[in-house]
Amino acid sequence: MDKLVVRGGQPLIGDLHVSGSKNTALPLMAIGLLTDGPVTINHIPDLKDISTFRKVIEVTGTTVIGSPEEHRLVINAASLDRPEAPYELVKRMRASFYMLGALLGRTGQARVSLPGGCDWGPRPVDLHIEGMKSLGATVELDAGYVVARANGGRLSGGRVRFEPSSVGATINVLLGAVLAKGESVLENAAIEPDVVECCQMLRLMGAQIDGIGTRTLHVQGVDRLEPVTYTNCPDRIELGTFMIAAAISGVPGKPITIHHANPEHLGTAFLESFTRTGAGLIINGDKIQVTAPEELRPVSIRTDVYPGFPTDLQAQWTVLLAKAVGNSKVHETIYPDRFKHIPELHRMGVNAIVVGDEAVIEGGKRIQGTSVMSTDLRASVSLVLAGMIAEGETQVLRVYHLDRGYERVEEKLANAGIDIKRVRYDEWADPD
Ligand code: EPZ
């Protein structure tokens, strides 16, 4: 296994580069199954989750060409003949559940493993399943698998309401609806950038979707979609993570430039909260400059759907609040249990407690390096951030979680002045 070893107290200087978005690339890849010609997707990040989803797609008989270094994949589903997503792969990554909508839309049938729980608690898929039923599928559960069939081999379309708003369910239903026989209306649809990007790619392929970027999507199903070349957007969560890194580890007065950014995708709540901390922020096209303040102000946040504060930046924000002098609160409304990073940060001296769906942080206390355990993707990167501002050495164990969603993060941070390295270790070795 690998761990990241961070020696704290080094300033972040210079430039950081944002990779392509993981959470957008995955459904864009699923869209590649909806036509029988080659679909090229550029700016794909080189990540574990992408290689896992590639395998999921290949199980169906679809060919996928491209190497991680190229950051480009060509998906050709001309010979798709096995509409299945096996447990062995779905258990590694929940987003594999996008196969339900993609396979139903393309072939009228799907056998997709239920994903089960996730690293920080329950994450239901009821809205995905109800959505497929509303589009005209019959759905049965068979030994841990969702088995869905469209009557007559093609979905009919229908009215679907998402309560609560769900990124994954909106995209999954969209994947089914674009090739349905009739019209579909998606109410309380998610408006996260991932959904908008999917709609834009589908439109280029010939899908008829109205209301893109609003809470109601009208989809008129078409008989076929055409192959396309599409460029994925930059990763907004990596951008937000880098902005936080710059605010907590930058040198006051010396800006850090973050390249290939799309700050609009972060939503207003994050950008407003960020500037309220006292950090400097200048946006210039796809470059943004962040300047660390002399002293960070504690800014309480409440996660919410877009354009609210992203839950995927909550753990990283907690580290910023640990550095800011004063008390603050983090209210998690999307995943009330998503606080696995707090006990690990506690081991580093961060004074934070969780009460229900809130964490209360007393910032400005001494933070000390030690060994901490990654528990999920965003929690892991928050521990790296904490290591950057801690005294001494921090060892972030089990970084395979982090590798799912951050492309060569240690290289990027090391190039910007941080003392960080990747080391192999044996987790079960006896202590000396
Ligand atoms: C996506 O997950 C992201 N994953 C998550 O990113 C992100 O945290 C989340 O959206 C929220 O922004 C990917 O894009 C692959 P949801 P998703 O359905 O689509 C409830 C990361 O770190 N819900 O929008 O699964 C659910 O419990 C991650 O990269 C139902 O009740 O999230 C939650 O409270 C992890 N029933 C809310 O909706 C359902 O059937 C929003 O979840 C589905 C969801």
Short mmCIF file of N, CA, C and O in Angstrom, two decimals, residues 20 32 36 41 93 96 114-115 131 135 144 149 162 189 191 243 254 331 335 370:
data_model
loop_
_atom_site.label_atom_id
_atom_site.label_comp_id
_atom_site.label_asym_id
_atom_site.label_seq_id
_atom_site.Cartn_x
_atom_site.Cartn_y
_atom_site.Cartn_z
N GLY A 20 -8.86 17.17 -15.54
CA GLY A 20 -10.26 17.03 -15.96
C GLY A 20 -11.11 16.49 -14.82
O GLY A 20 -10.62 15.76 -13.95
N GLY A 32 -21.12 7.40 -23.90
CA GLY A 32 -20.48 6.73 -25.03
C GLY A 32 -21.16 5.43 -25.43
O GLY A 32 -20.99 4.94 -26.55
N ASP A 36 -23.73 3.68 -31.67
CA ASP A 36 -22.95 2.53 -32.15
C ASP A 36 -21.70 2.95 -32.93
O ASP A 36 -21.14 2.15 -33.67
N ILE A 41 -13.68 11.24 -26.02
CA ILE A 41 -13.78 12.20 -24.90
C ILE A 41 -12.37 12.65 -24.52
O ILE A 41 -11.51 11.83 -24.18
N MET A 93 -16.81 1.02 -7.13
CA MET A 93 -17.15 2.40 -7.45
C MET A 93 -18.64 2.53 -7.75
O MET A 93 -19.15 1.96 -8.71
N SER A 96 -20.61 3.28 -11.08
CA SER A 96 -20.88 2.22 -12.06
C SER A 96 -22.39 2.05 -12.26
O SER A 96 -22.83 1.46 -13.24
N LEU A 114 -26.40 -3.92 -7.35
CA LEU A 114 -26.65 -2.82 -6.41
C LEU A 114 -25.34 -2.43 -5.76
O LEU A 114 -24.55 -3.31 -5.40
N PRO A 115 -25.07 -1.15 -5.58
CA PRO A 115 -23.75 -0.76 -5.06
C PRO A 115 -23.52 -1.04 -3.57
O PRO A 115 -22.37 -1.12 -3.16
N GLY A 131 -37.06 6.08 -11.00
CA GLY A 131 -36.97 6.84 -12.27
C GLY A 131 -37.09 5.92 -13.47
O GLY A 131 -37.82 6.20 -14.42
N LEU A 135 -40.02 5.62 -16.48
CA LEU A 135 -39.76 5.68 -17.93
C LEU A 135 -40.31 4.44 -18.64
O LEU A 135 -40.17 4.30 -19.85
N GLY A 144 -29.08 -9.40 -5.31
CA GLY A 144 -28.16 -8.26 -5.25
C GLY A 144 -28.05 -7.49 -6.55
O GLY A 144 -27.30 -6.52 -6.63
N ARG A 149 -36.05 -4.20 -17.47
CA ARG A 149 -36.40 -4.46 -18.88
C ARG A 149 -37.40 -3.43 -19.34
O ARG A 149 -38.34 -3.09 -18.60
N PHE A 162 -37.55 14.06 -8.66
CA PHE A 162 -36.47 13.67 -7.76
C PHE A 162 -36.63 14.42 -6.43
O PHE A 162 -36.62 15.64 -6.41
N ALA A 189 -34.79 18.33 -11.12
CA ALA A 189 -33.53 17.76 -11.62
C ALA A 189 -32.35 18.49 -10.99
O ALA A 189 -32.46 19.68 -10.65
N ILE A 191 -28.89 20.49 -10.91
CA ILE A 191 -28.32 21.47 -11.86
C ILE A 191 -26.81 21.60 -11.67
O ILE A 191 -26.20 22.59 -12.08
N MET A 243 -7.58 25.85 -4.01
CA MET A 243 -7.81 27.20 -3.46
C MET A 243 -7.64 27.19 -1.94
O MET A 243 -7.03 28.09 -1.36
N LYS A 254 1.84 36.90 -1.59
CA LYS A 254 2.39 36.26 -2.80
C LYS A 254 1.32 35.35 -3.43
O LYS A 254 1.06 34.25 -2.92
N HIS A 331 -22.14 22.62 8.69
CA HIS A 331 -23.42 21.91 8.72
C HIS A 331 -23.53 21.09 7.42
O HIS A 331 -23.52 21.67 6.33
N TYR A 335 -25.01 14.71 3.10
CA TYR A 335 -24.69 13.41 3.72
C TYR A 335 -24.41 13.66 5.20
O TYR A 335 -23.25 13.93 5.57
N THR A 370 1.21 13.53 12.64
CA THR A 370 1.21 12.17 13.18
C THR A 370 0.75 11.23 12.07
O THR A 370 0.58 11.67 10.94
#
